[in-house]
PDB file of C-alpha atoms in Angstrom:
ATOM      1  CA  GLN A   1       0.000   0.000   0.000  1.00  0.00           C
ATOM      2  CA  GLN A   2       3.002   2.235   0.395  1.00  0.00           C
ATOM      3  CA  GLN A   3       4.204   1.827  -3.165  1.00  0.00           C
ATOM      4  CA  VAL A   4       4.066   4.318  -5.969  1.00  0.00           C
ATOM      5  CA  LYS A   5       4.319   2.597  -9.356  1.00  0.00           C
ATOM      6  CA  GLN A   6       5.847   4.624 -12.168  1.00  0.00           C
ATOM      7  CA  SER A   7       5.997   3.941 -15.893  1.00  0.00           C
ATOM      8  CA  PRO A   8       7.635   3.854 -18.321  1.00  0.00           C
ATOM      9  CA  GLN A   9      11.158   3.219 -17.100  1.00  0.00           C
ATOM     10  CA  SER A  10      12.555   5.081 -20.080  1.00  0.00           C
ATOM     11  CA  LEU A  11      11.095   7.343 -22.735  1.00  0.00           C
ATOM     12  CA  ILE A  12      12.441   8.685 -26.003  1.00  0.00           C
ATOM     13  CA  VAL A  13      10.661  11.668 -27.525  1.00  0.00           C
ATOM     14  CA  GLN A  14      11.411  13.874 -30.483  1.00  0.00           C
ATOM     15  CA  LYS A  15      11.847  17.578 -29.959  1.00  0.00           C
ATOM     16  CA  GLY A  16       8.471  19.296 -29.960  1.00  0.00           C
ATOM     17  CA  GLY A  17       6.600  16.169 -28.964  1.00  0.00           C
ATOM     18  CA  ILE A  18       4.633  15.406 -25.802  1.00  0.00           C
ATOM     19  CA  SER A  19       6.245  13.369 -23.026  1.00  0.00           C
ATOM     20  CA  ILE A  20       3.873  11.494 -20.734  1.00  0.00           C
ATOM     21  CA  ILE A  21       4.901   9.720 -17.524  1.00  0.00           C
ATOM     22  CA  ASN A  22       2.390   7.848 -15.403  1.00  0.00           C
ATOM     23  CA  CYS A  23       2.177   6.958 -11.730  1.00  0.00           C
ATOM     24  CA  ALA A  24      -0.284   4.937  -9.673  1.00  0.00           C
ATOM     25  CA  TYR A  25      -0.753   4.562  -5.945  1.00  0.00           C
ATOM     26  CA  GLU A  26      -2.839   2.507  -3.550  1.00  0.00           C
ATOM     27  CA  ASN A  27      -2.830   4.381  -0.270  1.00  0.00           C
ATOM     28  CA  THR A  28      -5.871   6.667  -0.129  1.00  0.00           C
ATOM     29  CA  ALA A  29      -4.225   8.613   2.702  1.00  0.00           C
ATOM     30  CA  PHE A  30      -1.780  10.149   0.210  1.00  0.00           C
ATOM     31  CA  ASP A  31      -2.577  13.811  -0.058  1.00  0.00           C
ATOM     32  CA  TYR A  32       0.340  15.417  -1.863  1.00  0.00           C
ATOM     33  CA  PHE A  33       1.785  14.399  -5.239  1.00  0.00           C
ATOM     34  CA  PRO A  34       4.993  16.094  -6.412  1.00  0.00           C
ATOM     35  CA  TRP A  35       7.167  15.467  -9.442  1.00  0.00           C
ATOM     36  CA  TYR A  36      10.926  15.822  -9.239  1.00  0.00           C
ATOM     37  CA  GLN A  37      13.409  16.354 -12.064  1.00  0.00           C
ATOM     38  CA  GLN A  38      16.974  15.129 -11.778  1.00  0.00           C
ATOM     39  CA  PHE A  39      19.843  15.947 -14.114  1.00  0.00           C
ATOM     40  CA  PRO A  40      22.998  13.780 -14.142  1.00  0.00           C
ATOM     41  CA  GLY A  41      25.266  14.575 -11.215  1.00  0.00           C
ATOM     42  CA  LYS A  42      22.609  16.624  -9.431  1.00  0.00           C
ATOM     43  CA  GLY A  43      20.079  16.005  -6.721  1.00  0.00           C
ATOM     44  CA  PRO A  44      16.358  15.850  -7.587  1.00  0.00           C
ATOM     45  CA  ALA A  45      14.621  19.237  -7.800  1.00  0.00           C
ATOM     46  CA  LEU A  46      10.927  19.869  -7.225  1.00  0.00           C
ATOM     47  CA  LEU A  47       9.254  20.489 -10.590  1.00  0.00           C
ATOM     48  CA  ILE A  48       5.533  20.689  -9.904  1.00  0.00           C
ATOM     49  CA  ALA A  49       3.106  19.321  -7.314  1.00  0.00           C
ATOM     50  CA  ILE A  50      -0.633  18.778  -6.913  1.00  0.00           C
ATOM     51  CA  ARG A  51      -3.137  18.163  -4.145  1.00  0.00           C
ATOM     52  CA  PRO A  52      -6.106  15.844  -4.807  1.00  0.00           C
ATOM     53  CA  ASP A  53      -8.682  18.635  -4.618  1.00  0.00           C
ATOM     54  CA  VAL A  54      -7.860  19.609  -8.225  1.00  0.00           C
ATOM     55  CA  SER A  55      -7.697  17.432 -11.341  1.00  0.00           C
ATOM     56  CA  GLU A  56      -5.023  19.362 -13.192  1.00  0.00           C
ATOM     57  CA  LYS A  57      -2.211  21.789 -12.534  1.00  0.00           C
ATOM     58  CA  LYS A  58      -0.187  23.544 -15.192  1.00  0.00           C
ATOM     59  CA  GLU A  59       3.099  25.371 -14.915  1.00  0.00           C
ATOM     60  CA  GLY A  60       4.498  26.456 -18.255  1.00  0.00           C
ATOM     61  CA  ARG A  61       5.021  23.374 -20.413  1.00  0.00           C
ATOM     62  CA  PHE A  62       4.537  21.002 -17.475  1.00  0.00           C
ATOM     63  CA  THR A  63       1.101  19.697 -16.483  1.00  0.00           C
ATOM     64  CA  ILE A  64       0.036  17.240 -13.803  1.00  0.00           C
ATOM     65  CA  SER A  65      -3.205  15.374 -14.444  1.00  0.00           C
ATOM     66  CA  PHE A  66      -4.752  13.738 -11.396  1.00  0.00           C
ATOM     67  CA  ASN A  67      -7.464  11.063 -11.339  1.00  0.00           C
ATOM     68  CA  LYS A  68      -8.503  10.485  -7.745  1.00  0.00           C
ATOM     69  CA  SER A  69     -10.961   7.670  -8.442  1.00  0.00           C
ATOM     70  CA  ALA A  70      -8.384   5.713 -10.438  1.00  0.00           C
ATOM     71  CA  LYS A  71      -5.586   6.634  -8.003  1.00  0.00           C
ATOM     72  CA  GLN A  72      -3.393   7.721 -10.867  1.00  0.00           C
ATOM     73  CA  PHE A  73      -1.523  10.853 -11.781  1.00  0.00           C
ATOM     74  CA  SER A  74       0.648  11.770 -14.717  1.00  0.00           C
ATOM     75  CA  LEU A  75       3.155  14.352 -15.878  1.00  0.00           C
ATOM     76  CA  HIS A  76       2.780  15.820 -19.354  1.00  0.00           C
ATOM     77  CA  ILE A  77       5.632  17.791 -20.891  1.00  0.00           C
ATOM     78  CA  MET A  78       4.402  19.752 -23.877  1.00  0.00           C
ATOM     79  CA  ASP A  79       6.751  20.827 -26.683  1.00  0.00           C
ATOM     80  CA  SER A  80       9.526  18.676 -25.210  1.00  0.00           C
ATOM     81  CA  GLN A  81      13.026  20.108 -25.567  1.00  0.00           C
ATOM     82  CA  PRO A  82      16.487  18.491 -25.432  1.00  0.00           C
ATOM     83  CA  GLY A  83      17.038  20.436 -22.189  1.00  0.00           C
ATOM     84  CA  ASP A  84      14.188  18.417 -20.643  1.00  0.00           C
ATOM     85  CA  SER A  85      16.300  15.263 -20.917  1.00  0.00           C
ATOM     86  CA  ALA A  86      16.553  14.083 -17.326  1.00  0.00           C
ATOM     87  CA  THR A  87      15.209  11.500 -14.910  1.00  0.00           C
ATOM     88  CA  TYR A  88      11.749  12.235 -13.535  1.00  0.00           C
ATOM     89  CA  PHE A  89      10.396  10.888 -10.261  1.00  0.00           C
ATOM     90  CA  CYS A  90       6.834  10.962  -9.060  1.00  0.00           C
ATOM     91  CA  ALA A  91       6.180  10.839  -5.342  1.00  0.00           C
ATOM     92  CA  ALA A  92       3.326  10.787  -2.862  1.00  0.00           C
ATOM     93  CA  SER A  93       2.845  11.480   0.815  1.00  0.00           C
ATOM     94  CA  PRO A  94       0.083  11.971   3.361  1.00  0.00           C
ATOM     95  CA  TYR A  95       1.056  15.670   3.288  1.00  0.00           C
ATOM     96  CA  THR A  96       2.828  16.033   6.561  1.00  0.00           C
ATOM     97  CA  ASP A  97       4.834  12.846   6.305  1.00  0.00           C
ATOM     98  CA  LYS A  98       7.748  11.502   4.321  1.00  0.00           C
ATOM     99  CA  LEU A  99       7.639  11.101   0.545  1.00  0.00           C
ATOM    100  CA  ILE A 100       7.291   7.735  -1.177  1.00  0.00           C
ATOM    101  CA  PHE A 101       9.030   7.865  -4.548  1.00  0.00           C
ATOM    102  CA  GLY A 102       8.408   6.037  -7.783  1.00  0.00           C
ATOM    103  CA  THR A 103      11.264   4.222  -9.494  1.00  0.00           C
ATOM    104  CA  GLY A 104      11.991   6.994 -11.994  1.00  0.00           C
ATOM    105  CA  THR A 105      11.687   7.574 -15.742  1.00  0.00           C
ATOM    106  CA  ARG A 106      14.669   8.459 -17.872  1.00  0.00           C
ATOM    107  CA  LEU A 107      13.525  10.886 -20.566  1.00  0.00           C
ATOM    108  CA  GLN A 108      15.611  11.536 -23.655  1.00  0.00           C
ATOM    109  CA  VAL A 109      14.502  14.239 -26.055  1.00  0.00           C
ATOM    110  CA  PHE A 110      16.206  14.136 -29.443  1.00  0.00           C
ATOM    111  CA  PRO A 111      16.496  17.158 -31.754  1.00  0.00           C
TER     112      PRO A 111
ATOM    113  CA  ASP B   1      17.198  29.767  -2.416  1.00  0.00           C
ATOM    114  CA  VAL B   2      17.294  26.739  -0.184  1.00  0.00           C
ATOM    115  CA  LYS B   3      20.716  25.221   0.018  1.00  0.00           C
ATOM    116  CA  VAL B   4      21.352  21.668   1.116  1.00  0.00           C
ATOM    117  CA  THR B   5      25.036  20.863   1.100  1.00  0.00           C
ATOM    118  CA  GLN B   6      26.522  17.387   1.292  1.00  0.00           C
ATOM    119  CA  SER B   7      30.124  17.298   2.387  1.00  0.00           C
ATOM    120  CA  SER B   8      31.460  15.028  -0.366  1.00  0.00           C
ATOM    121  CA  ARG B   9      30.497  14.410  -3.996  1.00  0.00           C
ATOM    122  CA  TYR B  10      32.469  11.173  -4.255  1.00  0.00           C
ATOM    123  CA  LEU B  11      33.790   8.800  -1.621  1.00  0.00           C
ATOM    124  CA  VAL B  12      35.649   5.513  -1.845  1.00  0.00           C
ATOM    125  CA  LYS B  13      35.829   3.459   1.331  1.00  0.00           C
ATOM    126  CA  ARG B  14      36.995   0.002   2.263  1.00  0.00           C
ATOM    127  CA  THR B  15      34.750  -2.777   3.522  1.00  0.00           C
ATOM    128  CA  GLY B  16      34.422  -2.593   7.301  1.00  0.00           C
ATOM    129  CA  GLU B  17      35.247   1.088   7.589  1.00  0.00           C
ATOM    130  CA  LYS B  18      33.022   3.445   9.545  1.00  0.00           C
ATOM    131  CA  VAL B  19      31.722   6.082   7.132  1.00  0.00           C
ATOM    132  CA  PHE B  20      30.245   9.487   7.916  1.00  0.00           C
ATOM    133  CA  LEU B  21      28.150  11.392   5.387  1.00  0.00           C
ATOM    134  CA  GLU B  22      27.422  14.962   6.406  1.00  0.00           C
ATOM    135  CA  CYS B  23      24.556  17.209   5.337  1.00  0.00           C
ATOM    136  CA  VAL B  24      23.902  20.849   6.193  1.00  0.00           C
ATOM    137  CA  GLN B  25      20.872  22.975   5.308  1.00  0.00           C
ATOM    138  CA  ASP B  26      20.636  26.736   5.590  1.00  0.00           C
ATOM    139  CA  MET B  27      16.855  27.297   5.706  1.00  0.00           C
ATOM    140  CA  ASP B  28      16.033  26.439   9.308  1.00  0.00           C
ATOM    141  CA  HIS B  29      13.911  23.475   8.179  1.00  0.00           C
ATOM    142  CA  GLU B  30      12.575  21.173  10.874  1.00  0.00           C
ATOM    143  CA  ASN B  31      12.672  17.981   8.823  1.00  0.00           C
ATOM    144  CA  MET B  32      15.672  16.274   7.313  1.00  0.00           C
ATOM    145  CA  PHE B  33      15.956  13.011   5.394  1.00  0.00           C
ATOM    146  CA  TRP B  34      18.507  10.561   4.063  1.00  0.00           C
ATOM    147  CA  TYR B  35      17.706   8.565   0.916  1.00  0.00           C
ATOM    148  CA  ARG B  36      19.709   6.199  -1.195  1.00  0.00           C
ATOM    149  CA  GLN B  37      19.218   6.078  -4.948  1.00  0.00           C
ATOM    150  CA  ASP B  38      19.832   2.954  -6.978  1.00  0.00           C
ATOM    151  CA  PRO B  39      19.006   2.317 -10.668  1.00  0.00           C
ATOM    152  CA  GLY B  40      15.557   0.809 -11.093  1.00  0.00           C
ATOM    153  CA  LEU B  41      14.725   1.257  -7.412  1.00  0.00           C
ATOM    154  CA  GLY B  42      14.218   5.000  -7.222  1.00  0.00           C
ATOM    155  CA  LEU B  43      14.809   6.800  -3.948  1.00  0.00           C
ATOM    156  CA  ARG B  44      14.432   4.797  -0.778  1.00  0.00           C
ATOM    157  CA  LEU B  45      14.217   6.416   2.634  1.00  0.00           C
ATOM    158  CA  ILE B  46      16.873   5.370   5.146  1.00  0.00           C
ATOM    159  CA  TYR B  47      16.224   7.648   8.134  1.00  0.00           C
ATOM    160  CA  PHE B  48      14.542  10.935   8.835  1.00  0.00           C
ATOM    161  CA  SER B  49      14.387  13.473  11.624  1.00  0.00           C
ATOM    162  CA  TYR B  50      11.683  15.942  12.606  1.00  0.00           C
ATOM    163  CA  ASP B  51      13.719  17.729  15.256  1.00  0.00           C
ATOM    164  CA  VAL B  52      17.101  17.945  16.912  1.00  0.00           C
ATOM    165  CA  LYS B  53      18.088  14.684  18.586  1.00  0.00           C
ATOM    166  CA  MET B  54      15.049  12.954  17.125  1.00  0.00           C
ATOM    167  CA  LYS B  55      15.287  10.247  14.488  1.00  0.00           C
ATOM    168  CA  GLU B  56      12.969   7.737  12.902  1.00  0.00           C
ATOM    169  CA  LYS B  57      13.664   4.720  10.739  1.00  0.00           C
ATOM    170  CA  GLY B  58      12.683   4.824   7.124  1.00  0.00           C
ATOM    171  CA  ASP B  59      12.175   1.871   4.821  1.00  0.00           C
ATOM    172  CA  ILE B  60      15.766   0.569   4.735  1.00  0.00           C
ATOM    173  CA  PRO B  61      17.548   1.495   7.998  1.00  0.00           C
ATOM    174  CA  GLU B  62      19.576  -1.697   8.394  1.00  0.00           C
ATOM    175  CA  GLY B  63      23.310  -1.027   8.486  1.00  0.00           C
ATOM    176  CA  TYR B  64      22.855   2.712   8.997  1.00  0.00           C
ATOM    177  CA  SER B  65      22.481   5.142  11.865  1.00  0.00           C
ATOM    178  CA  VAL B  66      22.035   8.907  12.008  1.00  0.00           C
ATOM    179  CA  SER B  67      22.850  11.837  14.219  1.00  0.00           C
ATOM    180  CA  ARG B  68      21.190  15.217  14.523  1.00  0.00           C
ATOM    181  CA  GLU B  69      22.867  17.307  17.196  1.00  0.00           C
ATOM    182  CA  LYS B  70      22.061  20.651  15.572  1.00  0.00           C
ATOM    183  CA  LYS B  71      19.001  21.680  13.576  1.00  0.00           C
ATOM    184  CA  GLU B  72      20.943  22.420  10.419  1.00  0.00           C
ATOM    185  CA  ARG B  73      23.072  19.266  10.355  1.00  0.00           C
ATOM    186  CA  PHE B  74      22.053  15.651   9.746  1.00  0.00           C
ATOM    187  CA  SER B  75      24.685  12.945   9.545  1.00  0.00           C
ATOM    188  CA  LEU B  76      24.381   9.455   8.103  1.00  0.00           C
ATOM    189  CA  ILE B  77      26.681   6.824   9.563  1.00  0.00           C
ATOM    190  CA  LEU B  78      27.579   3.486   8.041  1.00  0.00           C
ATOM    191  CA  GLU B  79      28.831   1.566  11.065  1.00  0.00           C
ATOM    192  CA  SER B  80      30.710  -1.041   9.039  1.00  0.00           C
ATOM    193  CA  ALA B  81      30.579  -0.345   5.323  1.00  0.00           C
ATOM    194  CA  SER B  82      29.753  -3.222   3.011  1.00  0.00           C
ATOM    195  CA  THR B  83      29.845  -3.505  -0.770  1.00  0.00           C
ATOM    196  CA  ASN B  84      26.043  -3.581  -0.965  1.00  0.00           C
ATOM    197  CA  GLN B  85      26.033  -0.064   0.444  1.00  0.00           C
ATOM    198  CA  THR B  86      27.677   1.235  -2.715  1.00  0.00           C
ATOM    199  CA  SER B  87      25.118   3.777  -3.888  1.00  0.00           C
ATOM    200  CA  MET B  88      24.181   7.415  -4.381  1.00  0.00           C
ATOM    201  CA  TYR B  89      23.169   8.985  -1.075  1.00  0.00           C
ATOM    202  CA  LEU B  90      20.874  12.000  -1.072  1.00  0.00           C
ATOM    203  CA  CYS B  91      20.115  14.296   1.824  1.00  0.00           C
ATOM    204  CA  ALA B  92      16.981  16.449   1.855  1.00  0.00           C
ATOM    205  CA  SER B  93      15.404  19.044   4.099  1.00  0.00           C
ATOM    206  CA  SER B  94      11.799  20.150   4.264  1.00  0.00           C
ATOM    207  CA  PRO B  95       9.713  22.802   5.996  1.00  0.00           C
ATOM    208  CA  GLY B  96       6.814  20.374   6.047  1.00  0.00           C
ATOM    209  CA  VAL B  97       6.096  18.825   2.679  1.00  0.00           C
ATOM    210  CA  ALA B  98       8.239  19.835  -0.296  1.00  0.00           C
ATOM    211  CA  ALA B  99      11.693  18.347   0.014  1.00  0.00           C
ATOM    212  CA  PHE B 100      14.861  20.105  -1.146  1.00  0.00           C
ATOM    213  CA  PHE B 101      17.749  17.840  -2.026  1.00  0.00           C
ATOM    214  CA  GLY B 102      21.492  18.136  -1.886  1.00  0.00           C
ATOM    215  CA  GLN B 103      23.672  17.214  -4.862  1.00  0.00           C
ATOM    216  CA  GLY B 104      24.280  13.703  -3.591  1.00  0.00           C
ATOM    217  CA  THR B 105      27.292  11.678  -2.476  1.00  0.00           C
ATOM    218  CA  ARG B 106      28.326   8.773  -4.636  1.00  0.00           C
ATOM    219  CA  LEU B 107      29.793   6.215  -2.259  1.00  0.00           C
ATOM    220  CA  THR B 108      31.778   3.250  -3.484  1.00  0.00           C
ATOM    221  CA  VAL B 109      32.701   0.534  -0.993  1.00  0.00           C
ATOM    222  CA  VAL B 110      35.524  -1.712  -2.150  1.00  0.00           C
TER     223      VAL B 110
END
């Protein structure tokens, strides 16, 4: 019940395309769903986050879609750029507690 | 900007050595965390602390201990390093929910 399942493990997208990464969870106590972006040699950095009272949150080219009934959430990267090439982690927590991370998706955007 | 600083980027230690990984944050955050990152496994929580001198076990505490004597500093200790502890170690701090990570320490145990 504590797991967060993330897919795909790796993703190759052409420049200008849409990158989609999916996550699923079981624990209905989870109340906070962030996405982290990690470049090689760096620590993960918070990219965007959502609470379950909204179904979508958009920040620039990055959008989180949240489906509470299905217990799924996804990250959409519109107009993907080579500079978006990184590893992306979804996570979940019951808001005031520690984060449970997915296993990561390595995104490669080719020109 | 929040700054979480880990004392070493790369470390090579011998099996059986006692290893200290240090982490300092400059934002007066209450909560601090140690994760390890392995390919295909994501980030797994080792220990965390919600206050000075307090610590709680995460999902994989075996073989590790921690120390938090000051609010800004959280140390991870490998009592007797083993080869299966070769990994990337990430420290994070948080004011409550969003976690801010350091750059990581890549530890190799030979």
